[in-house]
JSON list of C-alpha atoms in Angstrom, two decimals:
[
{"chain": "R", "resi": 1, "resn": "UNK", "atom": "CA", "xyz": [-34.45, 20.39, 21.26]},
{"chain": "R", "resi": 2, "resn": "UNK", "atom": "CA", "xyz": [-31.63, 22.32, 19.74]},
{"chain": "R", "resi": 3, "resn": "UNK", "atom": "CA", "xyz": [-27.99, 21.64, 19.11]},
{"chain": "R", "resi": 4, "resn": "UNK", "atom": "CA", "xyz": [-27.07, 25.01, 21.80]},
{"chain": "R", "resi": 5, "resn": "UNK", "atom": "CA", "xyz": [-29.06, 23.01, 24.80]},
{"chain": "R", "resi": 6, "resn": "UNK", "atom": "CA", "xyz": [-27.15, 19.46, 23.84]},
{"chain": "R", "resi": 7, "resn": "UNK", "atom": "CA", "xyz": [-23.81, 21.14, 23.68]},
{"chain": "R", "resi": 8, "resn": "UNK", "atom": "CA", "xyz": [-24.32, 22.81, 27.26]},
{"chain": "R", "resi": 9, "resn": "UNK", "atom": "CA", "xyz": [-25.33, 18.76, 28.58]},
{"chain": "R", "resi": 10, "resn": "UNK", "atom": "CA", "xyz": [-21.94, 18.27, 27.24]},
{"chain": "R", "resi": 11, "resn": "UNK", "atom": "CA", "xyz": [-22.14, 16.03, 24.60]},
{"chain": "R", "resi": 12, "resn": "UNK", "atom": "CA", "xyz": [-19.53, 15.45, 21.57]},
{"chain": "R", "resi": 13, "resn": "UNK", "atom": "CA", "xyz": [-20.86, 16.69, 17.64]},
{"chain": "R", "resi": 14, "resn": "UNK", "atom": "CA", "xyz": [-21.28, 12.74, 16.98]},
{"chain": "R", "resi": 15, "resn": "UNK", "atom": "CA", "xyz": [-23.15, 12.47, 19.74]},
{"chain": "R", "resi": 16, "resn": "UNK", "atom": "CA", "xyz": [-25.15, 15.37, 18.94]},
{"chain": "R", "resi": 17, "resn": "UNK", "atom": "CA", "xyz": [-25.70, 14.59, 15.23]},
{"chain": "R", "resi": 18, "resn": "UNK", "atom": "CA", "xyz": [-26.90, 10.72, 16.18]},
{"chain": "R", "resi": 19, "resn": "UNK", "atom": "CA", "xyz": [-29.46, 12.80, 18.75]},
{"chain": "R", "resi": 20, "resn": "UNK", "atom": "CA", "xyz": [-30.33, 14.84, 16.08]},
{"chain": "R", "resi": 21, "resn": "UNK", "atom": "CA", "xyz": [-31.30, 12.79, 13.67]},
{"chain": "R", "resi": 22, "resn": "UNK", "atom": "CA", "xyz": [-32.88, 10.33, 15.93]},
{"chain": "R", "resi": 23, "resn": "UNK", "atom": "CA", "xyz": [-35.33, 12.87, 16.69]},
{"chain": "R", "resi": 24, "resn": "UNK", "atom": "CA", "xyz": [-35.61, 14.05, 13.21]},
{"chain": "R", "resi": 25, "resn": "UNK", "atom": "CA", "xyz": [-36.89, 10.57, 12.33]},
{"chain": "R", "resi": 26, "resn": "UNK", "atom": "CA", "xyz": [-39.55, 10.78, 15.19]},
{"chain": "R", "resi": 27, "resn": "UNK", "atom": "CA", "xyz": [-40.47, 14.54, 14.39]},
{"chain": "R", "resi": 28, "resn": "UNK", "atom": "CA", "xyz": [-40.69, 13.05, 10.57]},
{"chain": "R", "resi": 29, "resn": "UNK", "atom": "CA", "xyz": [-42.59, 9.45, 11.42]},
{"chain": "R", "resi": 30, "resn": "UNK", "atom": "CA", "xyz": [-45.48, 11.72, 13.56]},
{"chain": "R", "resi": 31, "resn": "UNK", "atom": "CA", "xyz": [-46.29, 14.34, 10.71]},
{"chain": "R", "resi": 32, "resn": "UNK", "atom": "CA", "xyz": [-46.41, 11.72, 8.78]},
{"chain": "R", "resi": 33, "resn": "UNK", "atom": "CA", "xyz": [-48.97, 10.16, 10.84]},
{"chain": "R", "resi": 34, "resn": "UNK", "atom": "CA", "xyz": [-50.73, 13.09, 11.47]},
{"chain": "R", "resi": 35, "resn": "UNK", "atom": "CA", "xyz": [-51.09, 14.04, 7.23]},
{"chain": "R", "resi": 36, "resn": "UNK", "atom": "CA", "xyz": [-53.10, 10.64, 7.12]},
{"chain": "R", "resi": 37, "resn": "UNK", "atom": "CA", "xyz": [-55.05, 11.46, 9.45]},
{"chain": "R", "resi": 38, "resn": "UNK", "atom": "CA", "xyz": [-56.03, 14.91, 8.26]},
{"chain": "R", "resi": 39, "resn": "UNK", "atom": "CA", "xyz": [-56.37, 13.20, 4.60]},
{"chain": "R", "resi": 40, "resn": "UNK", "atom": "CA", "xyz": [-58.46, 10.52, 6.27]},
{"chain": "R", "resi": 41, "resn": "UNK", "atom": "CA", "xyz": [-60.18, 12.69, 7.99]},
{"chain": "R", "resi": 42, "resn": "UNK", "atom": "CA", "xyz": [-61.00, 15.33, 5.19]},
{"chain": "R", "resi": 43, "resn": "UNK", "atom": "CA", "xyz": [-61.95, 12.04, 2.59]},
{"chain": "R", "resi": 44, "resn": "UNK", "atom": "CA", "xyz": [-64.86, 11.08, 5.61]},
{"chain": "R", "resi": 45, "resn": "UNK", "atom": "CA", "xyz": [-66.11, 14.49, 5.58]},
{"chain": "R", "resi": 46, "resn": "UNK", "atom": "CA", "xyz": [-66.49, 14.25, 2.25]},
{"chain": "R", "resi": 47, "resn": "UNK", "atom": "CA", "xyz": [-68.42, 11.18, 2.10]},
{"chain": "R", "resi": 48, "resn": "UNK", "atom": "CA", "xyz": [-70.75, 12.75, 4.86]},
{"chain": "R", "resi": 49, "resn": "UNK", "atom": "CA", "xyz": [-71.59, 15.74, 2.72]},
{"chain": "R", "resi": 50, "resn": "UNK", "atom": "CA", "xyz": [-72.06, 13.39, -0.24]},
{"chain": "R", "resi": 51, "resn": "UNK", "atom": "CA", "xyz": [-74.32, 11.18, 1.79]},
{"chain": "R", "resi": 52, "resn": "UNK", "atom": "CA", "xyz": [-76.28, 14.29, 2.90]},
{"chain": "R", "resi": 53, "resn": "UNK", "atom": "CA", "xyz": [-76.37, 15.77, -0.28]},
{"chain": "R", "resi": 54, "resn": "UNK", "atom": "CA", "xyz": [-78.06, 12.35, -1.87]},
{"chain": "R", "resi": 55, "resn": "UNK", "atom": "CA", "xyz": [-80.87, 12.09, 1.37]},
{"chain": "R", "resi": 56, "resn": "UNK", "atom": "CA", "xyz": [-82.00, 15.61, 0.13]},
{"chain": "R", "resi": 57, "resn": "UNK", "atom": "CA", "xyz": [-82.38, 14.82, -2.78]},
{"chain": "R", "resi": 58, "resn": "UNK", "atom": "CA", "xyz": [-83.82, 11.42, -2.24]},
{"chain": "R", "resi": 59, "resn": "UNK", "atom": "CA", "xyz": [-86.29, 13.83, 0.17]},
{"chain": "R", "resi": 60, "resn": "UNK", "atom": "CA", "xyz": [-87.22, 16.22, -2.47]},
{"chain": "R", "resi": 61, "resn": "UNK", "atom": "CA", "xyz": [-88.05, 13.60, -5.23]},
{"chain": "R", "resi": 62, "resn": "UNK", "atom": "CA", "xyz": [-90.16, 11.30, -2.67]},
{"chain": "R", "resi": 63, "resn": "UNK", "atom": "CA", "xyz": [-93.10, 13.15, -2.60]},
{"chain": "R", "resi": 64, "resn": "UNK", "atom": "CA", "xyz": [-95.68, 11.52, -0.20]},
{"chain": "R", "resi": 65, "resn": "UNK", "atom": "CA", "xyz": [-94.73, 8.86, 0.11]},
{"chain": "R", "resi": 66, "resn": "UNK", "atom": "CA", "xyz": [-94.81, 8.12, 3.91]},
{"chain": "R", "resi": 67, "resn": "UNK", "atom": "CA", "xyz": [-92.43, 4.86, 3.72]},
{"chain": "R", "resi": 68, "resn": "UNK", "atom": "CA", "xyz": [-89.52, 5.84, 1.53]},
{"chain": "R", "resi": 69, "resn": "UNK", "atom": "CA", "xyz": [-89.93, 9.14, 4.32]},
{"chain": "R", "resi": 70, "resn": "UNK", "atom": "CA", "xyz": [-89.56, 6.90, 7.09]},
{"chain": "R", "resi": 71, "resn": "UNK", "atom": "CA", "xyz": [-86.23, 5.56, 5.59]},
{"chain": "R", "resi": 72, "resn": "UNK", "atom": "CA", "xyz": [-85.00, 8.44, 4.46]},
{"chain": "R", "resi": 73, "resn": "UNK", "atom": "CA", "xyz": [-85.16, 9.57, 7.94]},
{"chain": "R", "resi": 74, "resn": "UNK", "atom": "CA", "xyz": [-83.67, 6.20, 9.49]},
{"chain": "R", "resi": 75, "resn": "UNK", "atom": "CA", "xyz": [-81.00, 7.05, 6.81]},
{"chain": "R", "resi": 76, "resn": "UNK", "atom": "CA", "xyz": [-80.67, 10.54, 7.77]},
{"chain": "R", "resi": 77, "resn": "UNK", "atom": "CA", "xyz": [-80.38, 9.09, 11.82]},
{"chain": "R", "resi": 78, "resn": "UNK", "atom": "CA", "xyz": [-77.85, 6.67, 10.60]},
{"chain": "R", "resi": 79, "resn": "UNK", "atom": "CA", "xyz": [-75.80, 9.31, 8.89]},
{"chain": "R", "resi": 80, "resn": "UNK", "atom": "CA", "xyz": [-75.99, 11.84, 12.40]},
{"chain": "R", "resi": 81, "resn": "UNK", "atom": "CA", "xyz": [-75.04, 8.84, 14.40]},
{"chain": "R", "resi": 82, "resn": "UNK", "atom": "CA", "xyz": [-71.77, 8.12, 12.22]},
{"chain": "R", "resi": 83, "resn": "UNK", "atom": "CA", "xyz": [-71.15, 11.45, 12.09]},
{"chain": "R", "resi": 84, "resn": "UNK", "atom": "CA", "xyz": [-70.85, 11.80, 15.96]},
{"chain": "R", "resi": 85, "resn": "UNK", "atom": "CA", "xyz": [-68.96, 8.79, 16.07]},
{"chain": "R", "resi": 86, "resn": "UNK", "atom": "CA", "xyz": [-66.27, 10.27, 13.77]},
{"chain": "R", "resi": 87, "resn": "UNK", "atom": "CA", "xyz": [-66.49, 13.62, 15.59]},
{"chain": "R", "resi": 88, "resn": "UNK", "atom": "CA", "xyz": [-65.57, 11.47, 19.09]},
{"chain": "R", "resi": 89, "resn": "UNK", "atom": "CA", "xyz": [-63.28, 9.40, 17.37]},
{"chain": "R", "resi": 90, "resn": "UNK", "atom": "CA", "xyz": [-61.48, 12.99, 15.44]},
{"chain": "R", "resi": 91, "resn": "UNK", "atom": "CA", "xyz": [-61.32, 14.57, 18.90]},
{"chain": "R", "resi": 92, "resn": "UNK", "atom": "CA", "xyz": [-60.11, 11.33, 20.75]},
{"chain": "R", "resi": 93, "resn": "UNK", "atom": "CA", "xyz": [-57.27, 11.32, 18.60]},
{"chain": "R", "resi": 94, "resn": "UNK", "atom": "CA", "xyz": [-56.31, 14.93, 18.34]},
{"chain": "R", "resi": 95, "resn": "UNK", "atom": "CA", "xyz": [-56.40, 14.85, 22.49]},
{"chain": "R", "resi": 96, "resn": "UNK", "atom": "CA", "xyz": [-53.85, 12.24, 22.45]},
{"chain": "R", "resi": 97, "resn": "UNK", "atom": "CA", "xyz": [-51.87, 13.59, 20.08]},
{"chain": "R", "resi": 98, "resn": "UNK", "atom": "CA", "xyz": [-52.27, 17.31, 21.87]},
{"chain": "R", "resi": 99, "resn": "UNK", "atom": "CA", "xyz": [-51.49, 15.03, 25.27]},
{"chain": "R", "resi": 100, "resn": "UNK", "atom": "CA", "xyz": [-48.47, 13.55, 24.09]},
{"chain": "R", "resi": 101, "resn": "UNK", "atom": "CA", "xyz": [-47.10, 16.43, 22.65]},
{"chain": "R", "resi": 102, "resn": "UNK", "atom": "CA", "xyz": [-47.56, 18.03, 26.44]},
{"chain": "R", "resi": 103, "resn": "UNK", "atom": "CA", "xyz": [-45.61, 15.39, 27.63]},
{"chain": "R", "resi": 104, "resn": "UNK", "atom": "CA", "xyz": [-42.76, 15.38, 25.38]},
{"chain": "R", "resi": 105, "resn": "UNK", "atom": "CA", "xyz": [-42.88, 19.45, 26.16]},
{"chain": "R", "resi": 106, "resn": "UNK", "atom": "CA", "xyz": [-42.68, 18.22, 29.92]},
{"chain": "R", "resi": 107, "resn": "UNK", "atom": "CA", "xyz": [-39.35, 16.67, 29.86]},
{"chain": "R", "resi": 108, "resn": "UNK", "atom": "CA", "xyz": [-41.12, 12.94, 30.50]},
{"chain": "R", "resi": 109, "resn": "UNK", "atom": "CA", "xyz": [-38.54, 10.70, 30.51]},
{"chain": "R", "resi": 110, "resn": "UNK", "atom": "CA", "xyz": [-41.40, 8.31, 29.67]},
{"chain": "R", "resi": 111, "resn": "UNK", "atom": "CA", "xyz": [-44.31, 9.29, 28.55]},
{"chain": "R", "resi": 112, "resn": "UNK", "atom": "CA", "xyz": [-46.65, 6.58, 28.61]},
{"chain": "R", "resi": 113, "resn": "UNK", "atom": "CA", "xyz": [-45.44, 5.98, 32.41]},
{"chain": "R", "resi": 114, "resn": "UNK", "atom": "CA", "xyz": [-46.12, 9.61, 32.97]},
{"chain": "R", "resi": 115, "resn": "UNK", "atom": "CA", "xyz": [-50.02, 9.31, 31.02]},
{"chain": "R", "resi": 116, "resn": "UNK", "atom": "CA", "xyz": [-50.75, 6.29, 33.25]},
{"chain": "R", "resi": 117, "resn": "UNK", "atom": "CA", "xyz": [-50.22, 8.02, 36.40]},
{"chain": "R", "resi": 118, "resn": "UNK", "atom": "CA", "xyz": [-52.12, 11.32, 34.91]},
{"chain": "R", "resi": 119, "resn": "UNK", "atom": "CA", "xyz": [-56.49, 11.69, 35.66]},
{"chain": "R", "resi": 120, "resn": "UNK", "atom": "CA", "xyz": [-57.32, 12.12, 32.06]},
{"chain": "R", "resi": 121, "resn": "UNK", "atom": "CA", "xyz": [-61.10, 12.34, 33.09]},
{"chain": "R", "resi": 122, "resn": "UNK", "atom": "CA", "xyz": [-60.54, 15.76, 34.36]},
{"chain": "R", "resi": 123, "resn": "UNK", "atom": "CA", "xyz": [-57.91, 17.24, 31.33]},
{"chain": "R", "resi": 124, "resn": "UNK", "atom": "CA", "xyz": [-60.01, 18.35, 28.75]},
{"chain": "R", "resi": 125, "resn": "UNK", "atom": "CA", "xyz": [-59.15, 19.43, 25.70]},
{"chain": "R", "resi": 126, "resn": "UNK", "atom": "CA", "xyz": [-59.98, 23.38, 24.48]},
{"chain": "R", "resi": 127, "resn": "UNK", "atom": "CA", "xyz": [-58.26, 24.30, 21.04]},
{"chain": "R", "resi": 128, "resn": "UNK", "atom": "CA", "xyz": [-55.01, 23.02, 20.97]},
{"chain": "R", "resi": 129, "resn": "UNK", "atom": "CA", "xyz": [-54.76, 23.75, 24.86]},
{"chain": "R", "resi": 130, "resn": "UNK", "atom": "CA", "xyz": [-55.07, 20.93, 27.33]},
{"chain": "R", "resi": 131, "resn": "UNK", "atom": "CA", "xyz": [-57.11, 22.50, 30.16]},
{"chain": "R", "resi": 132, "resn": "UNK", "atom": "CA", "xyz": [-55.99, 20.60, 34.18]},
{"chain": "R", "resi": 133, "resn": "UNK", "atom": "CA", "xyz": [-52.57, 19.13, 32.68]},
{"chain": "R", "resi": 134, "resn": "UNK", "atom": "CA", "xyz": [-50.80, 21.73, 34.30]},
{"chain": "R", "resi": 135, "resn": "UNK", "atom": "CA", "xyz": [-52.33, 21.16, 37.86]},
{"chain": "R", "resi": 136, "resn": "UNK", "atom": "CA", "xyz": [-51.42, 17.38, 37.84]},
{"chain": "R", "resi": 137, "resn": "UNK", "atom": "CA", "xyz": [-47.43, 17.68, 36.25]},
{"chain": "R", "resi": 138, "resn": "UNK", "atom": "CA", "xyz": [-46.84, 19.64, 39.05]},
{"chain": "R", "resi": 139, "resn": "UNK", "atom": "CA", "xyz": [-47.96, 17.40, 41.65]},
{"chain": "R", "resi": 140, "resn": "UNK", "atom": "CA", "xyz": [-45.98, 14.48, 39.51]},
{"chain": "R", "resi": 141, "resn": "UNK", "atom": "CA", "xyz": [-43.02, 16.82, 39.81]},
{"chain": "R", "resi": 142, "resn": "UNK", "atom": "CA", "xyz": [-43.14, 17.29, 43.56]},
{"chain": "R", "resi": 143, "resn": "UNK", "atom": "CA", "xyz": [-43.73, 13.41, 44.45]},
{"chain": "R", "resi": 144, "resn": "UNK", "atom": "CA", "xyz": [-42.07, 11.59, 41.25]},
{"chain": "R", "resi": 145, "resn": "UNK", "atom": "CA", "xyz": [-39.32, 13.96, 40.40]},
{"chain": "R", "resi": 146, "resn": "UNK", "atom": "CA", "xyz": [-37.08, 11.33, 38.44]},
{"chain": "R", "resi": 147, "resn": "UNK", "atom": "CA", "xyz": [-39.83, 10.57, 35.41]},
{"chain": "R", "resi": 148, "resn": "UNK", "atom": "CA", "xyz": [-38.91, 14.27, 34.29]},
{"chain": "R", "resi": 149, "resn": "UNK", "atom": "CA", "xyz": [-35.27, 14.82, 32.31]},
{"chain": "R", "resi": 150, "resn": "UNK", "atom": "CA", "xyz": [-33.93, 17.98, 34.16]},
{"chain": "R", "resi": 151, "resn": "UNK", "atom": "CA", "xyz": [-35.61, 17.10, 37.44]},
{"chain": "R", "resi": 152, "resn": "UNK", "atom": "CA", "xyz": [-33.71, 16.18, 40.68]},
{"chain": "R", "resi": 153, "resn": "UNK", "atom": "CA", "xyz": [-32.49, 12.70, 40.63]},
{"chain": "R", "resi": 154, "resn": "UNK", "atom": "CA", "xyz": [-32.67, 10.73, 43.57]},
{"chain": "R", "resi": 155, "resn": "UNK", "atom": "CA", "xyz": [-30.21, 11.34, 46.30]},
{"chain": "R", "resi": 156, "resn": "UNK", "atom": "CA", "xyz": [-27.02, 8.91, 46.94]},
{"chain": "R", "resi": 157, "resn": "UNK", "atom": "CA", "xyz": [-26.35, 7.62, 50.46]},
{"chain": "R", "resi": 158, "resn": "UNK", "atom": "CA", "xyz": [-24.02, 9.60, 52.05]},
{"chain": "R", "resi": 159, "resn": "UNK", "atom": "CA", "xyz": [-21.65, 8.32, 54.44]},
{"chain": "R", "resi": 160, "resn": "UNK", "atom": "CA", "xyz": [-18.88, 5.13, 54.41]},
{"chain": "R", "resi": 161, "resn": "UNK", "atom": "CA", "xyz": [-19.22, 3.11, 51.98]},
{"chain": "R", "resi": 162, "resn": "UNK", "atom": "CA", "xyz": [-17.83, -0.53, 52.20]},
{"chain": "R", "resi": 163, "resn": "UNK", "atom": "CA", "xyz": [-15.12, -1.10, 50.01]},
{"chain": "R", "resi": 164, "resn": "UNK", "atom": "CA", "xyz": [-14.71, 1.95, 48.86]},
{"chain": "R", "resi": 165, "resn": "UNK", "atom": "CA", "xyz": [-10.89, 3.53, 49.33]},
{"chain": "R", "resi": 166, "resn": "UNK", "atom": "CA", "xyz": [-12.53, 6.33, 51.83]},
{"chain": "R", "resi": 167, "resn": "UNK", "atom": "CA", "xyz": [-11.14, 6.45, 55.81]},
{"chain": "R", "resi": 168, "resn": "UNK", "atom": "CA", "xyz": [-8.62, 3.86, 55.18]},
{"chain": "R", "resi": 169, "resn": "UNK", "atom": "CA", "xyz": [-9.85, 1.36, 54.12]},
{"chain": "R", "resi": 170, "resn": "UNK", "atom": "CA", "xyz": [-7.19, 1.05, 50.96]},
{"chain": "R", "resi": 171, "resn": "UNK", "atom": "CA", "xyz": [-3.85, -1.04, 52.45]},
{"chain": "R", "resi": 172, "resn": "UNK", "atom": "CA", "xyz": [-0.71, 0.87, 52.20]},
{"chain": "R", "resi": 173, "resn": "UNK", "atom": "CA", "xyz": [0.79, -0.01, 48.59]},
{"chain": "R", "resi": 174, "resn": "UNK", "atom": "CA", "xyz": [4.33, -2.54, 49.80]},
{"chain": "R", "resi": 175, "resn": "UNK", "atom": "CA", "xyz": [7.52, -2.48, 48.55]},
{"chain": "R", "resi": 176, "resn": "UNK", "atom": "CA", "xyz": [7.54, -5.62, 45.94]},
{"chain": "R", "resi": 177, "resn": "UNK", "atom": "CA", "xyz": [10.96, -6.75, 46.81]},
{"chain": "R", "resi": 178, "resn": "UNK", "atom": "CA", "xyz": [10.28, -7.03, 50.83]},
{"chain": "R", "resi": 179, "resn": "UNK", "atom": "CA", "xyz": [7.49, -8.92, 50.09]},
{"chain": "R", "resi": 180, "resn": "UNK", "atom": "CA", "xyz": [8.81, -11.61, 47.98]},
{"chain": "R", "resi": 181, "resn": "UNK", "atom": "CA", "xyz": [11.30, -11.90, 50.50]},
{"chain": "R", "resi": 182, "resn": "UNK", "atom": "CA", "xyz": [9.19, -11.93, 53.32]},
{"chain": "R", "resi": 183, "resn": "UNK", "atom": "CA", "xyz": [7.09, -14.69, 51.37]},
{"chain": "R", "resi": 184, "resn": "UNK", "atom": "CA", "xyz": [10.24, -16.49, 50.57]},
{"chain": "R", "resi": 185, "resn": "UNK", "atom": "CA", "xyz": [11.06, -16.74, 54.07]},
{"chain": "R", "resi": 186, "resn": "UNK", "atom": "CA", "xyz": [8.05, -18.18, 54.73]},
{"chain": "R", "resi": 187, "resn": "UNK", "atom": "CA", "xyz": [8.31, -20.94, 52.45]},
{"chain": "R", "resi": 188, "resn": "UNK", "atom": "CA", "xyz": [11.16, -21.92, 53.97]},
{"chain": "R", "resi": 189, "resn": "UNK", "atom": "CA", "xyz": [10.10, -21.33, 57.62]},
{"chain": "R", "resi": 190, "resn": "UNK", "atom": "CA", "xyz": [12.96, -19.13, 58.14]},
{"chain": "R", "resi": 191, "resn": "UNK", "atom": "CA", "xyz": [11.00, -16.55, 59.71]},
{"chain": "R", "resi": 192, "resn": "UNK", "atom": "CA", "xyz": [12.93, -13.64, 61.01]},
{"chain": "R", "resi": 193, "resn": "UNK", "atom": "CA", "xyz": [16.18, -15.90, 61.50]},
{"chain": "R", "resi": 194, "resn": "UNK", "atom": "CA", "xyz": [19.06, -14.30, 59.21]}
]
C-alpha cells in the first residue's frame, strides 16, 4: 500500500494520510506482536538447552544407579515431548501469521471470511512460502469475486427502474402561476367558467 496506488483510487491527501496511518498502526501493532513472540520464543529455547544441559549432567554424576537412570530418562522424555509441543505450537503460529499475511497480499476484503472458506489441511507451510494457497484463491476468485478489493463487483440490474426519472417517468415541471390558478378555481368550483 503506497500513497501513488491511493491517489490513482482517487482519494483526497486527508483521506490518504488517515489511510496511512491507520495502516501504520496495524503494520506497527503486528511487529510488535511478532518481537514477543520471537523473544518468547528464543527465552523457551533457552530453558530447553538449560534443561538438557542439567539431565547430562545429572547423567554423568549418577553412576549406576539404575533408578535415578530411569528418571533421568522419564525427565529426558518429558523434556522431548515439550519440546515438540513448542515446535507445533512455533510452527502453528508462524503458519497463521505467513497465512494472514497471504491474505492481506490477496486483496481480502476480509480475511477471516476468506480463511474460513480456504482447506487449510492441504496448504502447508515450506519456508516462508505457503505451498496450495495459490490453487484455492483462484477458485475463490472465479466463484466469490466480491471478498477481493480490485475484483469485479457484482453486476446492477439493468433495465427500468421504478421511480427512477428514466423513459418518462418524471412529470413535466408546471408553470407555478397556472397552477395556483387552476387550484383556485377549483376551490371555488369555477371550473373552466371565466
Amino acid at each position: 500500500m503506497n500513497r501513488e496506488a491511493l491517489k490513482e483510487l482517487g482519494l483526497t491527501d486527508e483521506q490518504i494520510d488517515a489511510v496511512m496511518k491507520a495502516h501504520g498502526q496495524s503494520v506497527n501493532t503486528t511487529k510488535e506482536e511478532l518481537k514477543t513472540a520471537q523473544t518468547e520464543a528464543q527465552s523457551l529455547k533457552d530453558q530447553l538447552k538449560e534443561r538438557d544441559t542439567q539431565l547430562e549432567e545429572l547423567s554423568a554424576q549418577s553412576g549406576n544407579n539404575e533408578a535415578l537412570k530411569q528418571q533421568l530418562e522419564a525427565l529426558k522424555e518429558a523434556n522431548k515431548q515439550k519440546a515438540a509441543e513448542y515446535e507445533a505450537k512455533l510452527h502453528k503460529q508462524t503458519y497463521d501469521y505467513a497465512l494472514d499475511r497471504a491474505l492481506m497480499g490477496a486483496k481480502a476484503r476480509n480475511p477471516l471470511a476468506v480463511k474460513a472458506l480456504l482447506d487449510t489441511d492441504v496448504i502447508k507451510l515450506d519456508g516462508d512460502k505457503l505451498l496450495g494457497l495459490d490453487d484455492q484463491l483462484n477458485k475463490l476468485r472465479e466463484s466469490d469475486g466480491y471478498l477481493f478489493a480490485g475484483e469485479a463487483e457484482p453486476p446492477k440490474p439493468s433495465g427500468y427502474t421504478p421511480g427512477s426519472p428514466q423513459r418518462g417517468n418524471t412529470p413535466k415541471p408546471k408553470d407555478a402561476y397556472e397552477a395556483g390558478k387552476q387550484r383556485a378555481m377549483e376551490r371555488h368550483n369555477k371550473g373552466d367558467d371565466k
